[in-house]
């Protein structure tokens, strides 16, 4: 016992000594939950409760929307005679859940009332608890109407913004009954009706754009009985989940605001001769080093391109398209045309060279040099030389591809 206590005290002593020697460091504590959900996801969490199969309560209503396989394999049996019922006969009928029971043979029955007749969905060779634990446990054909009713109350007449560019229109000539069409990302739309879609995507949202064209998008909200896991909503199914299909705010306006907070009223200049639109709507070419202040940033509808409203130092107004996003940071060849950092430099360039005259700036902006210009002015005009040769006495020569410049004490003496 004494030996054990000695060892224990030694360990404690070592720990205290180690803790006091400054090697133990930690980060500042932070709150456990700092994640902020999107307004669209919060909307789902606040209004649409997910009910697992074992949480279904009597009175919950569903509509029978059979898929092709459901027309081959019956989903329901008649409680009157125990015989299979063709799902096509129940199409678009409303089923009210009555509860579950376990038969004498150990089969699980999910009981429903439909227009005064009783039906059940039968599950064999598994307990109710075991069946409910299956990842996609549910009953085929049934679209949960609770989601539809709530969505109808909350969304009809509301303004939404598209977060997907692929939607549907009804097409009776198609075997699927619809045709997929494209709509502008972030397009402003108005919900004109909400109805039932399918088991997987029970809420059918019908909406119109500003031109009066109507479309619809079937979406999942609570995902009750949808038969899909969260990670199933990917690729072509991604836009079938409400937060991926619709937004409550104008994403372009928010993006524009964010960009203005970062770049608004900043001084910028052109790195090369660039085409732009003047205040008369004419396309003009401005020379490099034209200096501006960013007046406004307009995000184009659902596009990566933005339009900069610019005020030049002479007070004239111009517009130039650019983008703050490029396809690859590692492969310059994949950069988008008009990438901001390629087109513009940030800062008041002329303020850095207060001794440079307007006449010299005009030469610089057109890539010209003349005797008497400084090394800084020549570098601004022609760029960095291929090679520099310096000798004693303040002499140096700059070599370019087709010319060389001789300087004496940083002043241009001769152009060769």
mmCIF file of N, CA, C and O in Angstrom, residues 359-360 363 368-375 377-378 405-408 410-415:
data_model
loop_
_atom_site.group_PDB
_atom_site.id
_atom_site.type_symbol
_atom_site.label_atom_id
_atom_site.label_comp_id
_atom_site.label_asym_id
_atom_site.label_seq_id
_atom_site.Cartn_x
_atom_site.Cartn_y
_atom_site.Cartn_z
ATOM 1 N N UNK A 359 0.377 63.981 -68.663
ATOM 2 C CA UNK A 359 0.938 63.662 -69.981
ATOM 3 C C UNK A 359 1.677 62.336 -69.944
ATOM 4 O O UNK A 359 1.560 61.511 -70.865
ATOM 5 N N UNK A 360 2.430 62.113 -68.870
ATOM 6 C CA UNK A 360 3.158 60.841 -68.736
ATOM 7 C C UNK A 360 2.197 59.682 -68.515
ATOM 8 O O UNK A 360 2.401 58.589 -69.054
ATOM 9 N N UNK A 363 0.974 58.489 -71.776
ATOM 10 C CA UNK A 363 1.949 57.616 -72.445
ATOM 11 C C UNK A 363 1.952 56.219 -71.825
ATOM 12 O O UNK A 363 1.969 55.208 -72.533
ATOM 13 N N UNK A 368 3.696 53.365 -73.923
ATOM 14 C CA UNK A 368 4.775 54.101 -74.568
ATOM 15 C C UNK A 368 5.734 54.653 -73.506
ATOM 16 O O UNK A 368 5.354 54.859 -72.350
ATOM 17 N N UNK A 369 6.996 54.888 -73.938
ATOM 18 C CA UNK A 369 7.992 55.487 -73.046
ATOM 19 C C UNK A 369 8.716 56.606 -73.791
ATOM 20 O O UNK A 369 8.713 56.659 -75.025
ATOM 21 N N UNK A 370 9.312 57.511 -73.039
ATOM 22 C CA UNK A 370 10.099 58.590 -73.634
ATOM 23 C C UNK A 370 11.228 58.948 -72.684
ATOM 24 O O UNK A 370 11.189 58.602 -71.483
ATOM 25 N N UNK A 371 12.196 59.639 -73.201
ATOM 26 C CA UNK A 371 13.361 60.038 -72.403
ATOM 27 C C UNK A 371 12.925 60.891 -71.204
ATOM 28 O O UNK A 371 12.066 61.751 -71.327
ATOM 29 N N UNK A 372 13.533 60.620 -70.071
ATOM 30 C CA UNK A 372 13.218 61.357 -68.861
ATOM 31 C C UNK A 372 12.260 60.637 -67.930
ATOM 32 O O UNK A 372 12.105 61.037 -66.766
ATOM 33 N N UNK A 373 11.583 59.570 -68.407
ATOM 34 C CA UNK A 373 10.672 58.815 -67.537
ATOM 35 C C UNK A 373 11.473 58.037 -66.502
ATOM 36 O O UNK A 373 12.602 57.616 -66.751
ATOM 37 N N UNK A 374 10.883 57.823 -65.358
ATOM 38 C CA UNK A 374 11.555 57.084 -64.289
ATOM 39 C C UNK A 374 11.437 55.586 -64.540
ATOM 40 O O UNK A 374 10.653 55.126 -65.381
ATOM 41 N N UNK A 375 12.229 54.838 -63.797
ATOM 42 C CA UNK A 375 12.148 53.374 -63.909
ATOM 43 C C UNK A 375 10.754 52.880 -63.542
ATOM 44 O O UNK A 375 10.220 51.955 -64.168
ATOM 45 N N UNK A 377 7.927 54.481 -63.926
ATOM 46 C CA UNK A 377 7.012 54.823 -65.012
ATOM 47 C C UNK A 377 7.210 53.899 -66.205
ATOM 48 O O UNK A 377 6.229 53.479 -66.849
ATOM 49 N N UNK A 378 8.449 53.554 -66.498
ATOM 50 C CA UNK A 378 8.718 52.629 -67.605
ATOM 51 C C UNK A 378 8.193 51.234 -67.295
ATOM 52 O O UNK A 378 7.672 50.533 -68.177
ATOM 53 N N UNK A 405 16.266 49.606 -72.661
ATOM 54 C CA UNK A 405 16.217 50.959 -72.119
ATOM 55 C C UNK A 405 17.449 51.187 -71.256
ATOM 56 O O UNK A 405 17.768 50.374 -70.387
ATOM 57 N N UNK A 406 18.138 52.327 -71.503
ATOM 58 C CA UNK A 406 19.307 52.697 -70.697
ATOM 59 C C UNK A 406 18.898 53.779 -69.693
ATOM 60 O O UNK A 406 18.319 54.813 -70.072
ATOM 61 N N UNK A 407 19.199 53.520 -68.410
ATOM 62 C CA UNK A 407 18.865 54.467 -67.349
ATOM 63 C C UNK A 407 20.133 54.989 -66.682
ATOM 64 O O UNK A 407 21.131 54.270 -66.558
ATOM 65 N N UNK A 408 20.052 56.260 -66.284
ATOM 66 C CA UNK A 408 21.099 56.852 -65.451
ATOM 67 C C UNK A 408 20.413 57.426 -64.218
ATOM 68 O O UNK A 408 19.576 58.335 -64.336
ATOM 69 N N UNK A 410 18.092 56.169 -62.399
ATOM 70 C CA UNK A 410 16.647 55.911 -62.438
ATOM 71 C C UNK A 410 15.905 56.762 -63.467
ATOM 72 O O UNK A 410 14.663 56.767 -63.485
ATOM 73 N N UNK A 411 16.607 57.466 -64.336
ATOM 74 C CA UNK A 411 15.965 58.247 -65.392
ATOM 75 C C UNK A 411 16.317 57.656 -66.745
ATOM 76 O O UNK A 411 17.479 57.300 -67.000
ATOM 77 N N UNK A 412 15.335 57.577 -67.654
ATOM 78 C CA UNK A 412 15.534 57.000 -68.978
ATOM 79 C C UNK A 412 16.384 57.946 -69.842
ATOM 80 O O UNK A 412 15.993 59.098 -70.080
ATOM 81 N N UNK A 413 17.534 57.419 -70.297
ATOM 82 C CA UNK A 413 18.456 58.201 -71.123
ATOM 83 C C UNK A 413 18.357 57.857 -72.591
ATOM 84 O O UNK A 413 18.492 58.706 -73.468
ATOM 85 N N UNK A 414 18.134 56.590 -72.884
ATOM 86 C CA UNK A 414 18.185 56.166 -74.280
ATOM 87 C C UNK A 414 17.302 54.932 -74.489
ATOM 88 O O UNK A 414 17.197 54.059 -73.636
ATOM 89 N N UNK A 415 16.609 54.911 -75.661
ATOM 90 C CA UNK A 415 15.783 53.772 -76.064
ATOM 91 C C UNK A 415 16.466 53.110 -77.253
ATOM 92 O O UNK A 415 16.703 53.760 -78.294
#
